[in-house]
Coordinates of C-alpha atoms in Angstrom, one line a residue:
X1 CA 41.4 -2.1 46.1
X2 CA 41.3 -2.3 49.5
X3 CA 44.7 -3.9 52.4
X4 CA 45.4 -3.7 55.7
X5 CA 47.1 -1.7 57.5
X6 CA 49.3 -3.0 60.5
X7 CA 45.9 -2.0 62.7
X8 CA 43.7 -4.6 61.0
X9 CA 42.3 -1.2 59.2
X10 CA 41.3 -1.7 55.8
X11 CA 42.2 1.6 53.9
X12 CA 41.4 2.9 50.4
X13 CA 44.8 2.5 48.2
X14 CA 44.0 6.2 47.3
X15 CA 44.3 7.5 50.5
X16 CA 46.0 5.3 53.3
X17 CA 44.9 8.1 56.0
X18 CA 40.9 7.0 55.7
X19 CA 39.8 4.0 57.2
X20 CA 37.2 2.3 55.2
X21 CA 35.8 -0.5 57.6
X22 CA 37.3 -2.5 60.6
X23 CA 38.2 -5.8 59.0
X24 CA 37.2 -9.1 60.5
X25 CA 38.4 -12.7 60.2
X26 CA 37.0 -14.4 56.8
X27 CA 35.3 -10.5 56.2
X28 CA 34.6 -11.0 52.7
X29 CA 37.0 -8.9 50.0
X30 CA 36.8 -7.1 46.9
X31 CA 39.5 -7.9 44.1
X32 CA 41.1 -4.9 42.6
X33 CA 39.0 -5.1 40.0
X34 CA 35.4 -5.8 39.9
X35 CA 35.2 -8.3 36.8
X36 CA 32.4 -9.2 34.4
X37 CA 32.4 -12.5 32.4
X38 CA 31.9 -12.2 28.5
X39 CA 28.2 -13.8 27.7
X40 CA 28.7 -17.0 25.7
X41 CA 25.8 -16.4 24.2
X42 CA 27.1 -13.3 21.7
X43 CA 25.8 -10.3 23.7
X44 CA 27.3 -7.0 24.8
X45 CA 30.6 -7.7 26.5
X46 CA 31.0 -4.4 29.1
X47 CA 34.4 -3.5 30.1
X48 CA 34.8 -3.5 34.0
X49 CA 33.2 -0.5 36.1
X50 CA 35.4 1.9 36.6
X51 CA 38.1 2.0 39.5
X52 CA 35.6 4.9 41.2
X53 CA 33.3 2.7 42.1
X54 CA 35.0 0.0 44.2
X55 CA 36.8 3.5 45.5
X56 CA 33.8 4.7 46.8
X57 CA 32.4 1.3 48.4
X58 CA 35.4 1.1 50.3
X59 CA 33.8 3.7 52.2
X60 CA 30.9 2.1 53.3
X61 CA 29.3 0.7 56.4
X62 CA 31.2 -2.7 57.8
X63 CA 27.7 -4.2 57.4
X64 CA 27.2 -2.1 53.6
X65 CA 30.1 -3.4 52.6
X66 CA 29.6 -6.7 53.0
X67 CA 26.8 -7.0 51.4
X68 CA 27.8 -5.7 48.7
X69 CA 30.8 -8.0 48.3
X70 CA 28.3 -11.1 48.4
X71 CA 26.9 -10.0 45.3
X72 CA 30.1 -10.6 43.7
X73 CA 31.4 -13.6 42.8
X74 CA 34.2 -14.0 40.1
X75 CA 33.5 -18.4 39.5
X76 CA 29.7 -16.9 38.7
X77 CA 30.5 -14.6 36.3
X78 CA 30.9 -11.6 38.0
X79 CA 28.4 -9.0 39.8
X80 CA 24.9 -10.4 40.4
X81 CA 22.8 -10.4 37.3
X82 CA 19.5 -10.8 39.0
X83 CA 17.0 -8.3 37.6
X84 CA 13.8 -8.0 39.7
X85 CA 10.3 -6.7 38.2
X86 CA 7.1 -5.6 39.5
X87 CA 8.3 -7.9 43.2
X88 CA 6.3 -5.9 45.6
X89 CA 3.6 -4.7 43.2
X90 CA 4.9 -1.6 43.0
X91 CA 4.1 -1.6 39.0
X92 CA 1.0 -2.3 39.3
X93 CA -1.6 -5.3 37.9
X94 CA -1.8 -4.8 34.6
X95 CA 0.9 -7.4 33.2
X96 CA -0.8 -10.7 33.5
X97 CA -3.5 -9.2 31.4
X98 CA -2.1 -7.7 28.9
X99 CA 0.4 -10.6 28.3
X100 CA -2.4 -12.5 27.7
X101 CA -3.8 -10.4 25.3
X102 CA -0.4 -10.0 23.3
X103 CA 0.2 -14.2 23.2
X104 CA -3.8 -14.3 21.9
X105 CA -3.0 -12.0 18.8
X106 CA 0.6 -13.2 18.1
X107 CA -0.7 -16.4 17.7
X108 CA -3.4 -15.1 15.5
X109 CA -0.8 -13.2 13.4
X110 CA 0.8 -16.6 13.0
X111 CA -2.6 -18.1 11.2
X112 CA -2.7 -14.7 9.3
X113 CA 1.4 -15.5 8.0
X114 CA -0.2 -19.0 6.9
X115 CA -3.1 -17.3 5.0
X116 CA -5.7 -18.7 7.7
X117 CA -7.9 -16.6 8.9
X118 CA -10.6 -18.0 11.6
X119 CA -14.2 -17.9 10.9
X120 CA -15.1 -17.2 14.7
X121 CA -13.4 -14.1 14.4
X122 CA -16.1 -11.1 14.5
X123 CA -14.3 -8.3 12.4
X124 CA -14.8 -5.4 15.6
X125 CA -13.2 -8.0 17.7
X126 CA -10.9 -8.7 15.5
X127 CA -7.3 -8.5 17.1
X128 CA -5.1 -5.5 16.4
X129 CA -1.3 -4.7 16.7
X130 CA 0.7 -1.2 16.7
X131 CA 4.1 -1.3 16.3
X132 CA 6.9 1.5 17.1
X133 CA 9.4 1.6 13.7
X134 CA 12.6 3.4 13.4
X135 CA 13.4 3.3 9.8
X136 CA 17.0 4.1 8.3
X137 CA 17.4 7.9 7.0
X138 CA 18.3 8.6 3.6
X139 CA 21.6 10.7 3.1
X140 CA 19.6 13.9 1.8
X141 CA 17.1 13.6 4.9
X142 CA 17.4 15.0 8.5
X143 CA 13.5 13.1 9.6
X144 CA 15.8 10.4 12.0
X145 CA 14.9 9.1 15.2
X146 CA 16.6 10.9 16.8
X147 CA 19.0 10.0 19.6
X148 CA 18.3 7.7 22.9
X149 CA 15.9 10.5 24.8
X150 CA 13.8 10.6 21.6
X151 CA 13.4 7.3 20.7
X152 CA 12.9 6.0 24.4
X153 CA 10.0 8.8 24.5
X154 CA 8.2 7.5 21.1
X155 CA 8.6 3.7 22.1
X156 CA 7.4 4.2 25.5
X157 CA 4.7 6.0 24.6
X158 CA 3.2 3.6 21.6
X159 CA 2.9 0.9 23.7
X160 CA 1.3 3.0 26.4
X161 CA -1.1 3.8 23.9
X162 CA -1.1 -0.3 23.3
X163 CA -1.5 -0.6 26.8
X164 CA -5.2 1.8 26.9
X165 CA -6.8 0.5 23.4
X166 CA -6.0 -3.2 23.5
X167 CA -3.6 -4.0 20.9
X168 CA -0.2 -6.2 20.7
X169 CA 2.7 -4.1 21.0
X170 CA 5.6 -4.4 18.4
X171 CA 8.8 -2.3 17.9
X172 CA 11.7 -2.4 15.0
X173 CA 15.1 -0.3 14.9
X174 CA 16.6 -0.9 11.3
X175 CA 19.5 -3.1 11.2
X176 CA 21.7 -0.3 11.0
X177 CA 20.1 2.3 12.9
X178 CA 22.6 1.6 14.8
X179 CA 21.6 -1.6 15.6
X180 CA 18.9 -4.2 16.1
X181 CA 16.7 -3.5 19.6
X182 CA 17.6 -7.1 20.1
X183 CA 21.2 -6.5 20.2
X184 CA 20.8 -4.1 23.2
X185 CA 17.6 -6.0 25.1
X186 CA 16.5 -8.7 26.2
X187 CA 12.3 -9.2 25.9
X188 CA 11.3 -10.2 29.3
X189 CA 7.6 -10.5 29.4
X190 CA 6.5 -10.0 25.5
X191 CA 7.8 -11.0 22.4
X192 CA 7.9 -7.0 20.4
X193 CA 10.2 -8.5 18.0
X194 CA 9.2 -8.2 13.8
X195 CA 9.5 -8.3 10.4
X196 CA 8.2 -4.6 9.6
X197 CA 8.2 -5.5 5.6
X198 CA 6.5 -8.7 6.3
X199 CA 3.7 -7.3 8.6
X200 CA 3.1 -4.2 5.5
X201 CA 2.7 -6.8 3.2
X202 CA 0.1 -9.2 5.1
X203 CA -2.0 -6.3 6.4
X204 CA -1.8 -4.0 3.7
X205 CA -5.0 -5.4 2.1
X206 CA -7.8 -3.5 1.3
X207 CA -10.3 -6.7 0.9
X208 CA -10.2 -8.8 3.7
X209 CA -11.7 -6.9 7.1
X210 CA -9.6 -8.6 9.2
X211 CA -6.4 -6.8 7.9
X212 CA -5.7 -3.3 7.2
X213 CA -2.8 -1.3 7.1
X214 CA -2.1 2.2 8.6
X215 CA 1.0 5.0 8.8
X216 CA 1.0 7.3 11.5
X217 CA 4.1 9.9 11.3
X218 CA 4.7 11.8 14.9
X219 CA 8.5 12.5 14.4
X220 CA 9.1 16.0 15.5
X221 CA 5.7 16.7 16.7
X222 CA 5.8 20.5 18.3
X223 CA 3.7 20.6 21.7
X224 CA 0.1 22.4 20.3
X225 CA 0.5 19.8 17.4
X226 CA 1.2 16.5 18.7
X227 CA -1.8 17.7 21.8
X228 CA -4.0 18.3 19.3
X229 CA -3.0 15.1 17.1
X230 CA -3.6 12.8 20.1
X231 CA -6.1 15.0 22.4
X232 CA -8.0 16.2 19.4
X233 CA -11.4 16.2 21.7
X234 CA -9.6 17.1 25.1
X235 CA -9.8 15.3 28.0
X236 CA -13.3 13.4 26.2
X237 CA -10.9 12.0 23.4
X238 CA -10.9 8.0 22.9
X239 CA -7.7 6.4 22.0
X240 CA -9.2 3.7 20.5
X241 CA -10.8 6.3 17.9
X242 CA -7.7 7.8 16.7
X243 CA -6.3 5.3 14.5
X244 CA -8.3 2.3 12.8
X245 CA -5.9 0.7 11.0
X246 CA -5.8 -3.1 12.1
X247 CA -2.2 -2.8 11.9
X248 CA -0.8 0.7 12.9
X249 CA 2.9 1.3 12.1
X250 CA 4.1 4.4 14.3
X251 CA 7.0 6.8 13.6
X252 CA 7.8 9.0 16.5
X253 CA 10.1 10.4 18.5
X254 CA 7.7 12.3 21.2
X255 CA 6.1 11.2 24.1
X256 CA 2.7 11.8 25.6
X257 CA 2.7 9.8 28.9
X258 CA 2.5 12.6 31.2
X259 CA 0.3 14.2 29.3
X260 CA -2.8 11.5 29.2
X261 CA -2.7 12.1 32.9
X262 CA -2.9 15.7 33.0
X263 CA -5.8 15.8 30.3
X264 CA -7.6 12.7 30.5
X265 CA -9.2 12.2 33.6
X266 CA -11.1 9.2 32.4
X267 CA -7.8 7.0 31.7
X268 CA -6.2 8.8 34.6
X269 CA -8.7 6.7 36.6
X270 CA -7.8 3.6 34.2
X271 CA -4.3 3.9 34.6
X272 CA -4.8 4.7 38.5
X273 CA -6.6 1.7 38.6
X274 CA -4.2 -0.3 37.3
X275 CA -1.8 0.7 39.3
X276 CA 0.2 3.3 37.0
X277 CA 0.6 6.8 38.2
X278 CA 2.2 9.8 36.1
X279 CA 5.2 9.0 38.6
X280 CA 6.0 5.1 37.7
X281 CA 4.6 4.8 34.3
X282 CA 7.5 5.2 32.6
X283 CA 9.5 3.1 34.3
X284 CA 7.2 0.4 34.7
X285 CA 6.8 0.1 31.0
X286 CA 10.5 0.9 30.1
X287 CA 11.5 -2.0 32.5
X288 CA 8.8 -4.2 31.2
X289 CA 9.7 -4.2 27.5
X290 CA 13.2 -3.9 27.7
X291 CA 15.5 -6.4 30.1
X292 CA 19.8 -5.4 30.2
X293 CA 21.2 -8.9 28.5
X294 CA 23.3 -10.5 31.5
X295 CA 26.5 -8.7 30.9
X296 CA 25.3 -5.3 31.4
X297 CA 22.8 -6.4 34.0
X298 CA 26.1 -7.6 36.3
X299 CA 27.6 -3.8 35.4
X300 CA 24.3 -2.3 36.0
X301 CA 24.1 -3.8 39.3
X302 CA 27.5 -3.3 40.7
X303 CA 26.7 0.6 40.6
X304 CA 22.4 0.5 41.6
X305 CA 24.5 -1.4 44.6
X306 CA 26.3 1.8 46.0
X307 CA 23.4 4.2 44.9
X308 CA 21.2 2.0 47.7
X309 CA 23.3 2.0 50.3
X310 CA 21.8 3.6 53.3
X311 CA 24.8 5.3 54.4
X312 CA 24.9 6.8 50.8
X313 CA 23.6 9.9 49.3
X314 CA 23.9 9.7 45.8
X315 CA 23.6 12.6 43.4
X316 CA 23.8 12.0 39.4
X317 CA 25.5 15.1 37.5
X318 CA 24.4 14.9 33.9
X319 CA 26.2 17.6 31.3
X320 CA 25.2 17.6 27.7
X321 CA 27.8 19.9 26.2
X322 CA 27.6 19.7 22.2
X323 CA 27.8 17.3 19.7
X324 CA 31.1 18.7 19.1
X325 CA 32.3 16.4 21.5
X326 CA 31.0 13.3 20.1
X327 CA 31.9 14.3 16.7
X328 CA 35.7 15.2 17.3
X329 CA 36.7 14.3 20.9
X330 CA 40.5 15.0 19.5
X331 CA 39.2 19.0 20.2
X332 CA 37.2 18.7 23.3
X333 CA 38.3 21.3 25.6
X334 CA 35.1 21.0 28.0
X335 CA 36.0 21.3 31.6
X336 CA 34.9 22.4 35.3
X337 CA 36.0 26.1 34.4
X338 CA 33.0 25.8 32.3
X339 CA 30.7 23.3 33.4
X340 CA 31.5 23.4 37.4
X341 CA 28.1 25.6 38.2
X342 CA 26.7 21.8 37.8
X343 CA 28.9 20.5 40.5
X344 CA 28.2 23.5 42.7
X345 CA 24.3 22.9 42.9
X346 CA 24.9 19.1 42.9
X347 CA 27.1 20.2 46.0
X348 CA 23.9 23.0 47.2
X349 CA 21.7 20.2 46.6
X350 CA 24.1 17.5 49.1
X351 CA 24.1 20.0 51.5
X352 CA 20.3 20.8 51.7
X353 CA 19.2 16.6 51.9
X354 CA 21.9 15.0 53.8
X355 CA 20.7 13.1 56.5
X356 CA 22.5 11.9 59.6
X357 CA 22.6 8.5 58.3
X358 CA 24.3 9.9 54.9
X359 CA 28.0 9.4 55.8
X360 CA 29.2 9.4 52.0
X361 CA 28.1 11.8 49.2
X362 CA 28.1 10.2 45.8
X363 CA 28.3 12.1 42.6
X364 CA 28.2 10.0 39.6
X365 CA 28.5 12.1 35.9
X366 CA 27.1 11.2 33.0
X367 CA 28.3 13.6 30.1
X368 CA 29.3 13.4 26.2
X369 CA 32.8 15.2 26.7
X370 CA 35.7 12.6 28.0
X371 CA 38.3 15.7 28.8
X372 CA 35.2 16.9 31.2
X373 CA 34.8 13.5 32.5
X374 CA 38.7 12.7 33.5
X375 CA 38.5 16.2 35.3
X376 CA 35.5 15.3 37.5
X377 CA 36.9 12.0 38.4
X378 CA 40.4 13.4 38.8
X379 CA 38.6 15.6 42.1
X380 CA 38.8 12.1 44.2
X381 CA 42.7 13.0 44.6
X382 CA 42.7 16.6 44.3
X383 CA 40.3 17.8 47.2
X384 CA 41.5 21.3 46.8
X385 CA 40.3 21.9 43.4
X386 CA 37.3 19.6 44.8
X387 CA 37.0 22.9 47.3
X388 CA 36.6 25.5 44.2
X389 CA 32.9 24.1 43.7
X390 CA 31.8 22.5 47.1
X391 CA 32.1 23.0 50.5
X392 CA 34.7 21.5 52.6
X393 CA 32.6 18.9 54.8
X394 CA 30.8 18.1 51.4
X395 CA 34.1 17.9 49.5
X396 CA 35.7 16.0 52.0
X397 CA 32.8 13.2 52.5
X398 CA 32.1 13.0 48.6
X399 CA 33.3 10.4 45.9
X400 CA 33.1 11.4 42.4
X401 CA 32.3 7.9 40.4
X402 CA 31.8 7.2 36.5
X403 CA 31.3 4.5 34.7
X404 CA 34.3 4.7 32.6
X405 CA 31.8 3.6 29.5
X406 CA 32.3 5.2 25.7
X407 CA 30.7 8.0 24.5
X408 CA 29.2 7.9 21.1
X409 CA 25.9 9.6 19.8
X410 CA 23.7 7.1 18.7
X411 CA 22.9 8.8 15.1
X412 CA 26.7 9.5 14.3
X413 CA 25.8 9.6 10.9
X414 CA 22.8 12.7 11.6
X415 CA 25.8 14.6 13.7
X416 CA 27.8 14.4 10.5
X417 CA 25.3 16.3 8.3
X418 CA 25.5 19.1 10.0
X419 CA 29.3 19.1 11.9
X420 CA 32.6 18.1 9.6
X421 CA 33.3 15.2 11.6
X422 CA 38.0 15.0 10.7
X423 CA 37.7 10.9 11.5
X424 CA 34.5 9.4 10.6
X425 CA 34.4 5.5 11.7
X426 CA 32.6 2.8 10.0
X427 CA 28.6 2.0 11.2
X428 CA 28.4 -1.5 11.9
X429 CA 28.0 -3.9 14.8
X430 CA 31.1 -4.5 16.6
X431 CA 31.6 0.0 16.1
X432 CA 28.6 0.8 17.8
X433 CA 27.5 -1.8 19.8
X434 CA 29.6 -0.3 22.9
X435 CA 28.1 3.1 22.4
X436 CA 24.8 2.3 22.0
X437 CA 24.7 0.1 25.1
X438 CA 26.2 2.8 27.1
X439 CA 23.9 5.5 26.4
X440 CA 20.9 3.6 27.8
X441 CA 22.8 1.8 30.9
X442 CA 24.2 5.4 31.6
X443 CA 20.9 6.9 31.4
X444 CA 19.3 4.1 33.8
X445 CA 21.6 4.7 36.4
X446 CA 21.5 8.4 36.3
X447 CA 17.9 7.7 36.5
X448 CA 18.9 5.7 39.7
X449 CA 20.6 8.0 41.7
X450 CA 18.3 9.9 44.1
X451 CA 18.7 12.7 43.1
X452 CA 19.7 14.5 39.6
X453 CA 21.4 17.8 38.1
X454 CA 20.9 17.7 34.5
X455 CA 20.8 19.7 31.6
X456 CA 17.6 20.9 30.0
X457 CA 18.2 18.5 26.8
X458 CA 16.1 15.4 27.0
X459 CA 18.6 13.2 27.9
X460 CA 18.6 13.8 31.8
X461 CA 14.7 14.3 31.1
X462 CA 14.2 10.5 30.1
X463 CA 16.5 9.5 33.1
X464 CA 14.5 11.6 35.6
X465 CA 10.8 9.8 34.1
X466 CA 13.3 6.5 34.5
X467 CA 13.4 7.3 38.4
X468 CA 10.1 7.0 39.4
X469 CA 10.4 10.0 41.6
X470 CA 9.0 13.4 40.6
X471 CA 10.3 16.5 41.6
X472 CA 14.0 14.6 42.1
X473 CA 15.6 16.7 39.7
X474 CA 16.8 20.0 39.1
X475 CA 17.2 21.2 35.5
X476 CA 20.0 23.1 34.4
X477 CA 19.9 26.4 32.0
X478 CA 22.2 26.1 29.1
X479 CA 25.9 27.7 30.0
X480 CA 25.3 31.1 29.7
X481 CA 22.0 31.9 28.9
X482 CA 20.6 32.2 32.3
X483 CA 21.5 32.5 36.5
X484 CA 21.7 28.8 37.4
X485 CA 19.0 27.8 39.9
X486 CA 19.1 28.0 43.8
X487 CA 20.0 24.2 44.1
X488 CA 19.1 24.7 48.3
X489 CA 15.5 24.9 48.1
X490 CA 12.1 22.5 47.2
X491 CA 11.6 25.3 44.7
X492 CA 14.8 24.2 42.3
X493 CA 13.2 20.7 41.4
X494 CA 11.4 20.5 38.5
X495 CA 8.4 18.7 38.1
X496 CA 7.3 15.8 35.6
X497 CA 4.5 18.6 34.3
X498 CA 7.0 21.1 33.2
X499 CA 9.7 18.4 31.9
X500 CA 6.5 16.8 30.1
X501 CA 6.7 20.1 27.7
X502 CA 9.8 20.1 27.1
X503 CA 12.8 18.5 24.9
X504 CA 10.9 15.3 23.2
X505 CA 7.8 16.6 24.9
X506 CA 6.7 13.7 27.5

């Protein structure tokens, strides 16, 4: 990635006229290619990040650099895979407890499975578990999941409601819907791994008090509906009152996070207390259920590297175009000519929060149209179309990175009903395993960057909740329908409120 020159200059291979760093004696060195081991124990496998990346460290700090190299380590397996959670506190205090509470009623469950059921166990204590199903769609329905946005916003949000009325938390994707959860996560802190057949059967019992079994449907819940549905008392509305099902199975692809904050002031205070805030909720939770397995945790980390650089000011670009793309790439014809007014505020938006200590401008895309992405990346060597959508100092001190991942849809077979899709491919493992894993680590680190430009879909929505950091992002109109934003002003960002009626609701 990176020589000499005959002044001791290290210099980018892509342009030999822009010194990177001042090399040192035993100054550590990237390879050429960033590399990631292949897990031995049978998980997701990622290719290596794409040759942006290690194009845009090399112009980092001496000092940035560095330290960025020591987390690599080719004997070890690659990029770090360390995965910190909750280090400072910044999530809050609630864990402990509640893993407590989930251990005490799994290991009742397990008495339940062997047809014990404890004496000592007074029925209104009795414990009590919700779980978060995605079932497989029939061929004649259109009642899926939905795709990654709406399925991260109905998981999230059942065990936040887990979280505020006490119960275990479980969650299920069919087999082949695309996949198992556990082929994409890890379970760091609670075990939310079932049998959803086996849990109907053992609490779907009319007799004994210590069972009972309950459906709740939210799938495709419109705004007044699912507020009313879960708020049906306003901000005086108990959680624990909605459901009484000792098992509750939950279908939903909505979300109502940021919504208990804005009408409940009583579990406002809860949450508060706790240490959850409309602002870190979702990502607390997300990255407390869900852990990367180790291979996408090394890619994952490779790129969170560069977005934390000091020197760096990183921008994430996300462009939903149409399913179109997904469906039958062989056609996609989606380029800058049409999609550049998101470069040009992600450019408005470098401009106006550049610091003196920014020295490189990041923009990393996420999008579902390949032809778009080989275009944006392509602007690392041709500065002068670069020019067409940003200014020269910003085009001239800016990398373009992606992550070089594959784009799939992760309900191909939902995109199919309604689009003639000329090469349908087989759903099974090995097929969409790539995809699926992509979608969420893509969505993460768009969610990483520190700031976002992202279509009104909920895609970019889910990755803005993922950062932590209200009023980050600056939501896009669909092409044509309205004057993009001013990107150079406070004004453009949009908040958590607004996003939180929106796409999947919030």
């Amino acid at each position: 990635m990176h020589r000499k020159n005959e002044d001791n200059v290290n210099t980018s291979v892509h342009d030999n006229n822009i010194p990177a760093f001042i090399a040192q004696k035993e100054q550590c060195q990237l390879p050429n290619e960033i590399l990631i081991e292949k897990p031995t124990d049978g998980s997701y496998a990622p290719p290596s990040p794409h040759s942006s990346l290690l194009q845009a460290v090399g112009y980092a700090s001496r000092d940035e650099y560095e330290n960025y190299c020591k987390q690599y380590d080719e004997t070890q397996g690659g990029f770090t895979d360390e995965w910190k959670y909750n280090k400072d506190g910044e999530c809050g205090n609630w864990q402990e407890k509640y893993i407590k509470l989930h251990k005490k009623n799994m290991n009742i469950l397990e008495k339940y499975k062997k047809d014990e059921f404890p004496s000592d166990i007074k029925v209104e204590e009795r414990p009590r578990f919700i779980s978060y199903l995605c079932k497989e769609v029939p061929k004649d329905s259109n009642r899926g999941c939905g795709g990654l946005a709406d399925r991260m916003g109905g998981m999230i949000s059942t065990f936040f409601y887990a979280l505020l009325t006490d119960r275990a938390y479980l969650l299920n994707w069919a087999e082949m819907n695309p996949l198992p959860l556990e082929d994409i996560w890890e379970r760091p802190h609670i075990e939310w791994s079932h049998d959803p057949k086996e849990m109907e059967l053992l609490f779907n019992d009319e007799e004994n008090p210590l069972l009972g079994y309950q459906k709740v449907d939210l799938l495709n819940r419109k705004y007044k509906d699912l507020t009313a549905t879960m708020f049906p008392d306003g901000g005086n509305t108990e959680l624990k009152d909605l459901w009484n099902g000792t098992y509750v199975e939950v279908r939903s692809n909505r979300g109502f996070i940021i919504r208990t904050f804005q009408i409940s002031q009583k579990y406002k205070k809860i949450l508060n207390k706790m240490g959850l805030t409309k602002e870190n909720a979702f990502k607390c939770i997300t990255d407390f259920l869900f852990r990367p397995t180790i291979g996408s945790r090394r890619f994952l980390n490779a790129y969170k590297s560069l977005f934390e650089m000091e020197s760096v000011l990183s921008i994430g670009i996300q462009i939903r175009t149409d399913d179109n793309a997904l469906a039958n790439p062989q056609y996609d014809l989606n380029g800058l000519e049409k999609w550049g007014h998101f470069l040009k505020c992600a450019g408005d938006l470098a401009k106006f929060k550049r610091k003196a200590h920014h020295k490189r401008i990041v923009f990393f895309l996420v999008t579902d149209s390949a032809h778009l992405r080989n275009e944006f990346v392509s602007l690392n060597e041709n500065k002068d179309l670069a020019k067409k959508y940003l200014d020269e100092d910003i085009a001239e001190s800016s990398s373009m990175v992606i992550t070089g991942l594959p784009i799939e849809h992760i309900e191909p077979e939902q995109i199919a009903k309604y689009i003639e899709v000329e090469d349908p491919k087989e759903i099974n493992k090995a097929r969409m395993q790539p995809g699926v894993n992509s979608a969420y680590m893509e969505n993460w680190l768009l969610g990483l960057t520190q700031y976002r430009v992202i279509s009104v879909q909920g895609y970019g929505k889910m990755a803005s909740f993922y950062s932590g950091e209200d009023m980050t992002s600056i939501s896009m109109p669909r092409s044509g329908r309205n004057n993009p934003p001013i990107c150079s002003t406070e004004n453009s960002f949009t908040t958590f409120n607004w996003l939180s009626t929106q796409w999947s609701l919030g």
